Amino acid sequence: MSDNTALPPFAAVIVAAGEGLRAGQPVPKQFALWRGAPVVRHSAEALAAAGAAPIIVAIPEGADAVANDALAGIEGVSLVTGGASRQASVRLALESMEAAAPDLVLIHDAARPILPKRVTERLLAGLSGSQAAIPVLPVVDSLAVDQAGLMAGTADRESLRRVQTPQAFRFAPILAAHRNWEGEDAAGDDAQVARAAGIDVALVEGHEKLHKLTFAEDFLPEMRAIRIGTGFDVHRLVEGEELWLCGIKLDHTHGLSGHSDADVALHAVVDALLGAAGKGDIGDHFPPGDPQWKGASSDRFVTHAVSLVAEAGYAVGNVDLTIICEAPKIGPHRDTMRDRLAGLLGIQADLVSVKATTTERLGFTGRGEGIAAQAAATIISI
């Protein structure tokens, strides 16, 4: 499925009723801050964005206030007090949505905060031919059998898979499977409950980003990937044209000539962003011979470049821009340019630098024949 393909209607359960003691946090780990937000909020937002409704979150007894704070503003979320085990919490959550009678349900552990949409898509597609589907990954390490601290044998990793959540089910069969479970609530996940009820469980490809937060080390700040790009552009100054720089129209005797509005500053920034993301250059995306870009505002180019950065899994870090010209004077407009550029990039103004220099009347810029701009941009993995 693509991002433009509508997913079938589905509900979701998020299991967030545990104590999370091994994570070493001052609160249960599902409510601890991770990457700027409570752990449980990340997956709740991902499920809501994918269209899950309702979303039932199973929480510890007495945790209503902290849970409501963690999930504030997310549409379709309701809370239910969990049970003494994960299995009991899931059963209570499923029973609480029985009146809504969803056809499909995803059951997810709050401790897996990153939920790629394509995993959700694969799980729901897996339910087209099965009553249950779970995401799995291959085992890449050799396996040993531990007997009193000594290696007692090996296991065949080729037939083994690492199981993740969310796990997807047709609602009525998984609810019945939980209700009909016999013995202690000792199942490690809902796929085991389904298998015990005779339900075949399809396997779909999981994702390494569905990592489970377990230990204190998982909450340490991560080293995020940083990429750098540079851009350079030149346009000729001519009479009878408007002068646009950094998305701001300036009063001047001459303007810049080009197929679009010829905003040389924004063009340099666009090339820097595209270079950092490995997405070619401005001419690849906005060919100068294409009539649809004739006279186009260059802020459209910046917005497109920012979207390509996001598609590559990055966010704009900072931008440093230098405008090279004898005239007009950039200083009086620098703050306005900086604010305008920050708005287009979706970042704070203090992450944008706009500078100006001359070439001491040397070369084409020194003779007032044109304006040049160079930019550097960093993008950071998200």
CSV table of C-alpha atoms in Angstrom, one decimal:
chain,number,residue,atom,x,y,z
A,1,MET,CA,0.0,0.0,0.0
A,2,SER,CA,1.1,3.6,-0.6
A,3,ASP,CA,0.5,6.6,1.6
A,4,ASN,CA,-2.4,7.5,-0.6
A,5,THR,CA,-4.2,4.1,-0.1
A,6,ALA,CA,-6.9,4.1,2.5
A,7,LEU,CA,-6.6,1.4,5.2
A,8,PRO,CA,-9.6,-0.6,6.2
A,9,PRO,CA,-11.4,0.5,9.4
A,10,PHE,CA,-9.7,-0.9,12.5
A,11,ALA,CA,-9.6,-0.5,16.3
A,12,ALA,CA,-6.5,-0.6,18.5
A,13,VAL,CA,-5.5,-1.6,22.0
A,14,ILE,CA,-2.4,-0.2,23.6
A,15,VAL,CA,-1.1,-2.2,26.6
A,16,ALA,CA,0.3,0.3,29.1
A,17,ALA,CA,-0.6,-1.2,32.4
A,18,GLY,CA,2.8,-2.6,33.5
A,19,GLU,CA,5.2,-1.2,36.1
A,20,GLY,CA,8.2,-1.0,33.8
A,21,LEU,CA,10.7,-1.2,36.7
A,22,ARG,CA,13.7,-2.4,34.7
A,23,ALA,CA,13.8,0.8,32.7
A,24,GLY,CA,15.0,2.7,35.8
A,25,GLN,CA,12.6,5.6,35.4
A,26,PRO,CA,10.9,7.6,38.2
A,27,VAL,CA,7.5,6.7,36.7
A,28,PRO,CA,6.4,3.5,34.8
A,29,LYS,CA,8.3,3.6,31.5
A,30,GLN,CA,5.2,3.9,29.4
A,31,PHE,CA,4.7,7.4,30.9
A,32,ALA,CA,8.4,8.4,31.0
A,33,LEU,CA,9.7,11.0,28.5
A,34,TRP,CA,11.4,9.6,25.4
A,35,ARG,CA,12.4,11.8,22.5
A,36,GLY,CA,10.4,14.7,24.0
A,37,ALA,CA,7.1,13.0,24.7
A,38,PRO,CA,5.7,10.2,27.0
A,39,VAL,CA,6.5,6.8,25.5
A,40,VAL,CA,2.8,5.8,25.2
A,41,ARG,CA,2.0,8.9,23.3
A,42,HIS,CA,4.3,8.0,20.3
A,43,SER,CA,2.4,4.8,19.4
A,44,ALA,CA,-1.0,6.3,20.2
A,45,GLU,CA,-0.3,9.2,17.8
A,46,ALA,CA,0.9,6.7,15.1
A,47,LEU,CA,-2.2,4.6,15.4
A,48,ALA,CA,-4.5,7.6,15.4
A,49,ALA,CA,-2.8,9.0,12.3
A,50,ALA,CA,-3.3,5.6,10.6
A,51,GLY,CA,-7.0,5.8,11.3
A,52,ALA,CA,-7.5,3.6,14.4
A,53,ALA,CA,-10.8,4.1,16.2
A,54,PRO,CA,-11.4,3.5,18.9
A,55,ILE,CA,-8.1,3.3,20.7
A,56,ILE,CA,-8.3,1.7,24.1
A,57,VAL,CA,-5.3,2.2,26.4
A,58,ALA,CA,-5.0,-0.2,29.3
A,59,ILE,CA,-3.3,1.6,32.3
A,60,PRO,CA,-2.3,0.8,35.8
A,61,GLU,CA,-4.9,1.3,38.6
A,62,GLY,CA,-4.8,4.9,39.8
A,63,ALA,CA,-2.9,6.2,36.7
A,64,ASP,CA,-5.8,8.1,35.1
A,65,ALA,CA,-4.3,11.5,35.7
A,66,VAL,CA,-0.8,10.8,34.3
A,67,ALA,CA,-2.3,8.8,31.4
A,68,ASN,CA,-4.7,11.7,30.5
A,69,ASP,CA,-1.8,14.1,30.5
A,70,ALA,CA,0.3,11.8,28.4
A,71,LEU,CA,-2.4,11.3,25.8
A,72,ALA,CA,-4.0,14.8,25.8
A,73,GLY,CA,-5.4,15.9,22.5
A,74,ILE,CA,-5.3,12.6,20.6
A,75,GLU,CA,-8.6,11.9,19.1
A,76,GLY,CA,-10.5,8.6,19.8
A,77,VAL,CA,-8.5,7.5,22.9
A,78,SER,CA,-10.2,6.0,25.9
A,79,LEU,CA,-8.7,4.5,29.1
A,80,VAL,CA,-9.4,1.2,30.8
A,81,THR,CA,-7.8,0.0,34.1
A,82,GLY,CA,-5.7,-3.1,33.3
A,83,GLY,CA,-5.5,-6.3,35.2
A,84,ALA,CA,-2.9,-8.2,37.1
A,85,SER,CA,-1.2,-9.5,33.9
A,86,ARG,CA,-0.7,-8.3,30.4
A,87,GLN,CA,-3.2,-11.0,29.2
A,88,ALA,CA,-5.8,-9.8,31.7
A,89,SER,CA,-5.3,-6.2,30.6
A,90,VAL,CA,-5.8,-7.1,26.9
A,91,ARG,CA,-9.0,-9.0,27.7
A,92,LEU,CA,-10.4,-6.0,29.7
A,93,ALA,CA,-9.5,-3.6,26.9
A,94,LEU,CA,-11.1,-5.9,24.2
A,95,GLU,CA,-14.3,-6.2,26.3
A,96,SER,CA,-14.5,-2.5,26.7
A,97,MET,CA,-14.8,-2.0,23.0
A,98,GLU,CA,-17.2,-4.9,22.4
A,99,ALA,CA,-20.1,-2.5,22.0
A,100,ALA,CA,-18.3,-0.7,19.1
A,101,ALA,CA,-18.0,-4.1,17.4
A,102,PRO,CA,-14.9,-3.4,15.2
A,103,ASP,CA,-14.1,-6.0,12.6
A,104,LEU,CA,-10.3,-5.7,13.0
A,105,VAL,CA,-8.1,-4.8,16.0
A,106,LEU,CA,-4.4,-4.2,16.5
A,107,ILE,CA,-3.0,-5.0,19.9
A,108,HIS,CA,0.2,-3.1,20.7
A,109,ASP,CA,2.7,-2.7,23.6
A,110,ALA,CA,3.2,0.9,24.6
A,111,ALA,CA,6.9,0.1,25.1
A,112,ARG,CA,7.4,0.0,21.3
A,113,PRO,CA,7.0,3.7,20.6
A,114,ILE,CA,8.1,3.8,16.9
A,115,LEU,CA,5.4,2.3,14.7
A,116,PRO,CA,6.1,2.6,11.0
A,117,LYS,CA,2.9,2.9,9.0
A,118,ARG,CA,4.0,0.3,6.5
A,119,VAL,CA,4.0,-2.3,9.3
A,120,THR,CA,0.3,-1.4,10.1
A,121,GLU,CA,-0.4,-1.7,6.4
A,122,ARG,CA,1.2,-5.2,6.1
A,123,LEU,CA,-0.7,-6.4,9.2
A,124,LEU,CA,-4.1,-5.3,8.0
A,125,ALA,CA,-3.3,-6.8,4.6
A,126,GLY,CA,-2.4,-10.0,6.3
A,127,LEU,CA,-5.9,-10.2,7.8
A,128,SER,CA,-7.4,-10.4,4.3
A,129,GLY,CA,-6.6,-14.2,4.3
A,130,SER,CA,-6.3,-15.0,8.0
A,131,GLN,CA,-7.8,-14.3,11.4
A,132,ALA,CA,-4.5,-13.2,12.8
A,133,ALA,CA,-1.2,-11.6,11.6
A,134,ILE,CA,1.9,-10.7,13.5
A,135,PRO,CA,5.1,-8.8,12.6
A,136,VAL,CA,8.3,-10.8,12.8
A,137,LEU,CA,12.0,-10.4,12.0
A,138,PRO,CA,14.6,-13.1,11.3
A,139,VAL,CA,17.1,-14.1,14.0
A,140,VAL,CA,20.5,-13.0,12.8
A,141,ASP,CA,22.7,-14.2,15.7
A,142,SER,CA,23.8,-17.8,16.4
A,143,LEU,CA,21.8,-19.3,19.3
A,144,ALA,CA,23.1,-21.4,22.2
A,145,VAL,CA,21.3,-23.5,24.8
A,146,ASP,CA,22.2,-22.4,28.3
A,147,GLN,CA,22.6,-25.1,30.9
A,148,ALA,CA,23.9,-23.9,34.3
A,149,GLY,CA,26.0,-21.2,32.6
A,150,LEU,CA,27.5,-23.7,30.1
A,151,MET,CA,26.7,-24.1,26.4
A,152,ALA,CA,24.7,-27.3,26.1
A,153,GLY,CA,23.7,-27.1,22.5
A,154,THR,CA,22.5,-24.9,19.6
A,155,ALA,CA,19.2,-24.0,18.0
A,156,ASP,CA,18.3,-23.7,14.4
A,157,ARG,CA,17.9,-19.9,13.8
A,158,GLU,CA,16.6,-20.4,10.3
A,159,SER,CA,13.2,-21.6,11.6
A,160,LEU,CA,13.0,-19.0,14.4
A,161,ARG,CA,11.6,-15.5,14.2
A,162,ARG,CA,11.6,-12.5,16.6
A,163,VAL,CA,8.0,-11.5,17.4
A,164,GLN,CA,6.9,-7.9,17.7
A,165,THR,CA,3.8,-5.9,18.2
A,166,PRO,CA,1.3,-4.6,17.2
A,167,GLN,CA,-0.4,-7.9,16.4
A,168,ALA,CA,-3.5,-7.9,14.2
A,169,PHE,CA,-6.7,-9.9,14.7
A,170,ARG,CA,-10.3,-10.2,13.6
A,171,PHE,CA,-12.0,-8.9,16.7
A,172,ALA,CA,-14.6,-11.5,17.5
A,173,PRO,CA,-12.2,-14.5,17.3
A,174,ILE,CA,-9.5,-12.9,19.5
A,175,LEU,CA,-12.0,-11.7,22.1
A,176,ALA,CA,-13.4,-15.3,22.2
A,177,ALA,CA,-9.9,-16.7,22.4
A,178,HIS,CA,-9.1,-14.5,25.5
A,179,ARG,CA,-12.4,-15.4,27.2
A,180,ASN,CA,-11.9,-19.1,26.6
A,181,TRP,CA,-8.3,-19.2,27.8
A,182,GLU,CA,-7.8,-21.9,30.4
A,183,GLY,CA,-5.4,-21.8,33.3
A,184,GLU,CA,-3.2,-18.9,34.4
A,185,ASP,CA,-2.9,-15.8,32.4
A,186,ALA,CA,0.7,-16.6,31.4
A,187,ALA,CA,0.7,-16.0,27.6
A,188,GLY,CA,3.5,-13.8,26.5
A,189,ASP,CA,1.5,-12.2,23.7
A,190,ASP,CA,-1.8,-12.4,22.0
A,191,ALA,CA,-0.6,-14.6,19.2
A,192,GLN,CA,-0.1,-17.4,21.8
A,193,VAL,CA,-3.7,-16.9,22.9
A,194,ALA,CA,-4.8,-17.1,19.3
A,195,ARG,CA,-2.8,-20.3,18.7
A,196,ALA,CA,-4.2,-21.9,21.8
A,197,ALA,CA,-7.7,-21.3,20.4
A,198,GLY,CA,-6.8,-23.0,17.1
A,199,ILE,CA,-6.4,-19.8,15.1
A,200,ASP,CA,-3.7,-19.8,12.4
A,201,VAL,CA,-1.4,-16.8,12.7
A,202,ALA,CA,0.1,-15.3,9.5
A,203,LEU,CA,3.6,-13.8,9.6
A,204,VAL,CA,4.4,-10.5,8.0
A,205,GLU,CA,7.6,-8.5,7.8
A,206,GLY,CA,8.2,-6.4,10.9
A,207,HIS,CA,10.6,-3.5,11.3
A,208,GLU,CA,13.8,-2.9,13.3
A,209,LYS,CA,12.5,0.4,14.5
A,210,LEU,CA,9.8,-1.5,16.5
A,211,HIS,CA,12.4,-1.9,19.2
A,212,LYS,CA,11.1,-2.5,22.7
A,213,LEU,CA,12.2,-0.1,25.4
A,214,THR,CA,13.3,-2.2,28.3
A,215,PHE,CA,16.4,-1.0,30.1
A,216,ALA,CA,17.6,2.3,31.4
A,217,GLU,CA,20.1,2.5,28.5
A,218,ASP,CA,17.1,2.7,26.1
A,219,PHE,CA,16.3,6.1,27.5
A,220,LEU,CA,19.7,7.6,27.0
A,221,PRO,CA,19.9,10.3,24.3
A,222,GLU,CA,20.7,8.7,20.9
A,223,MET,CA,23.3,9.8,18.5
A,224,ARG,CA,21.2,10.8,15.6
A,225,ALA,CA,22.5,10.9,12.0
A,226,ILE,CA,23.4,14.3,10.7
A,227,ARG,CA,23.9,15.1,7.0
A,228,ILE,CA,25.2,18.3,5.4
A,229,GLY,CA,24.5,19.8,2.0
A,230,THR,CA,25.7,23.0,0.2
A,231,GLY,CA,24.1,25.1,-2.5
A,232,PHE,CA,25.2,27.9,-4.8
A,233,ASP,CA,23.3,30.0,-7.3
A,234,VAL,CA,23.7,33.0,-9.4
A,235,HIS,CA,21.2,35.3,-11.3
A,236,ARG,CA,21.7,38.3,-13.5
A,237,LEU,CA,20.4,41.7,-12.5
A,238,VAL,CA,18.3,43.4,-15.2
A,239,GLU,CA,16.0,46.4,-15.4
A,240,GLY,CA,12.3,45.9,-15.4
A,241,GLU,CA,12.3,42.8,-13.0
A,242,GLU,CA,11.2,42.6,-9.4
A,243,LEU,CA,13.9,41.8,-6.9
A,244,TRP,CA,13.1,38.9,-4.5
A,245,LEU,CA,15.6,37.7,-1.9
A,246,CYS,CA,14.7,35.2,0.8
A,247,GLY,CA,11.0,35.4,-0.1
A,248,ILE,CA,11.1,39.2,0.5
A,249,LYS,CA,10.4,41.8,-2.3
A,250,LEU,CA,13.0,44.6,-2.1
A,251,ASP,CA,12.9,48.0,-3.7
A,252,HIS,CA,15.8,48.3,-6.2
A,253,THR,CA,16.6,49.7,-9.6
A,254,HIS,CA,17.1,46.2,-11.0
A,255,GLY,CA,15.7,42.8,-10.4
A,256,LEU,CA,16.9,39.2,-10.9
A,257,SER,CA,16.3,37.5,-14.2
A,258,GLY,CA,15.2,33.8,-14.2
A,259,HIS,CA,12.4,31.4,-15.2
A,260,SER,CA,10.8,31.6,-11.7
A,261,ASP,CA,11.0,34.7,-9.5
A,262,ALA,CA,14.8,34.1,-9.6
A,263,ASP,CA,15.1,34.3,-5.8
A,264,VAL,CA,18.8,33.4,-5.8
A,265,ALA,CA,18.9,33.1,-2.0
A,266,LEU,CA,16.1,30.6,-1.7
A,267,HIS,CA,17.5,28.6,-4.7
A,268,ALA,CA,20.8,28.2,-2.9
A,269,VAL,CA,19.0,27.0,0.2
A,270,VAL,CA,16.9,24.5,-1.8
A,271,ASP,CA,20.0,23.0,-3.4
A,272,ALA,CA,21.6,22.7,0.1
A,273,LEU,CA,18.6,20.8,1.4
A,274,LEU,CA,18.3,18.6,-1.7
A,275,GLY,CA,22.1,17.8,-1.5
A,276,ALA,CA,21.9,16.9,2.2
A,277,ALA,CA,18.9,14.5,1.5
A,278,GLY,CA,20.6,13.1,-1.6
A,279,LYS,CA,17.7,14.2,-3.8
A,280,GLY,CA,19.5,15.8,-6.7
A,281,ASP,CA,19.3,19.5,-7.4
A,282,ILE,CA,16.7,22.2,-8.0
A,283,GLY,CA,16.9,21.7,-11.8
A,284,ASP,CA,15.8,18.1,-11.4
A,285,HIS,CA,12.6,19.0,-9.6
A,286,PHE,CA,11.8,22.3,-11.2
A,287,PRO,CA,13.2,22.3,-14.8
A,288,PRO,CA,13.8,25.9,-16.1
A,289,GLY,CA,12.1,24.9,-19.4
A,290,ASP,CA,8.9,23.8,-17.8
A,291,PRO,CA,6.2,26.5,-18.3
A,292,GLN,CA,4.4,25.7,-15.0
A,293,TRP,CA,7.4,27.3,-13.1
A,294,LYS,CA,7.5,30.5,-15.1
A,295,GLY,CA,7.3,33.3,-12.6
A,296,ALA,CA,6.7,30.8,-9.8
A,297,SER,CA,7.4,31.9,-6.2
A,298,SER,CA,10.5,30.2,-4.9
A,299,ASP,CA,8.9,29.6,-1.5
A,300,ARG,CA,7.2,26.6,-3.3
A,301,PHE,CA,10.6,25.2,-4.1
A,302,VAL,CA,11.7,25.4,-0.4
A,303,THR,CA,8.5,23.8,0.8
A,304,HIS,CA,9.0,20.9,-1.7
A,305,ALA,CA,12.6,20.4,-0.6
A,306,VAL,CA,11.6,20.3,3.1
A,307,SER,CA,9.0,17.6,2.3
A,308,LEU,CA,11.6,15.5,0.5
A,309,VAL,CA,13.9,15.9,3.6
A,310,ALA,CA,11.0,14.5,5.7
A,311,GLU,CA,10.3,11.7,3.3
A,312,ALA,CA,14.0,10.7,3.7
A,313,GLY,CA,13.5,10.4,7.5
A,314,TYR,CA,15.1,13.7,8.4
A,315,ALA,CA,14.2,17.1,9.8
A,316,VAL,CA,15.9,20.4,9.0
A,317,GLY,CA,18.6,21.2,11.6
A,318,ASN,CA,19.9,24.6,10.6
A,319,VAL,CA,20.7,26.7,7.5
A,320,ASP,CA,23.5,29.2,7.0
A,321,LEU,CA,23.0,31.5,4.0
A,322,THR,CA,25.4,34.1,2.5
A,323,ILE,CA,24.2,36.6,-0.1
A,324,ILE,CA,26.9,38.1,-2.3
A,325,CYS,CA,26.2,41.5,-3.9
A,326,GLU,CA,27.2,45.2,-4.0
A,327,ALA,CA,23.6,46.4,-3.8
A,328,PRO,CA,21.1,46.5,-2.4
A,329,LYS,CA,22.2,46.6,1.2
A,330,ILE,CA,21.1,43.4,2.9
A,331,GLY,CA,21.6,44.5,6.5
A,332,PRO,CA,18.3,46.4,6.9
A,333,HIS,CA,16.4,43.4,5.7
A,334,ARG,CA,18.3,40.6,7.4
A,335,ASP,CA,16.0,40.0,10.3
A,336,THR,CA,12.9,39.9,8.1
A,337,MET,CA,14.6,37.5,5.7
A,338,ARG,CA,15.7,35.3,8.5
A,339,ASP,CA,12.1,35.1,9.9
A,340,ARG,CA,10.7,34.4,6.5
A,341,LEU,CA,13.2,31.7,5.8
A,342,ALA,CA,12.7,30.1,9.2
A,343,GLY,CA,8.9,30.0,8.6
A,344,LEU,CA,9.4,28.3,5.2
A,345,LEU,CA,11.7,25.7,6.8
A,346,GLY,CA,9.5,25.1,9.8
A,347,ILE,CA,12.3,25.8,12.3
A,348,GLN,CA,13.1,28.5,14.9
A,349,ALA,CA,14.7,31.7,13.6
A,350,ASP,CA,17.8,31.2,15.8
A,351,LEU,CA,18.5,28.1,13.6
A,352,VAL,CA,18.8,30.3,10.5
A,353,SER,CA,21.6,32.6,9.6
A,354,VAL,CA,21.4,35.2,6.8
A,355,LYS,CA,24.6,37.0,6.1
A,356,ALA,CA,25.8,39.3,3.3
A,357,THR,CA,29.2,40.2,1.8
A,358,THR,CA,30.7,41.9,-1.2
A,359,THR,CA,33.5,41.0,-3.5
A,360,GLU,CA,35.2,44.4,-3.1
A,361,ARG,CA,33.9,45.4,-6.6
A,362,LEU,CA,35.6,42.5,-8.2
A,363,GLY,CA,33.9,40.1,-10.7
A,364,PHE,CA,30.3,40.2,-11.9
A,365,THR,CA,28.8,40.8,-8.5
A,366,GLY,CA,31.3,43.6,-7.9
A,367,ARG,CA,30.3,45.2,-11.2
A,368,GLY,CA,26.6,45.0,-10.2
A,369,GLU,CA,25.8,42.5,-13.0
A,370,GLY,CA,24.2,39.9,-10.7
A,371,ILE,CA,23.8,38.5,-7.3
A,372,ALA,CA,25.1,35.2,-6.0
A,373,ALA,CA,24.2,33.2,-2.9
A,374,GLN,CA,25.7,30.2,-1.1
A,375,ALA,CA,24.1,28.1,1.6
A,376,ALA,CA,24.9,25.2,3.9
A,377,ALA,CA,22.2,23.1,5.5
A,378,THR,CA,22.2,20.3,8.1
A,379,ILE,CA,19.4,17.7,8.4
A,380,ILE,CA,19.0,15.4,11.3
A,381,SER,CA,17.5,11.9,11.4
A,382,ILE,CA,14.1,11.5,13.1
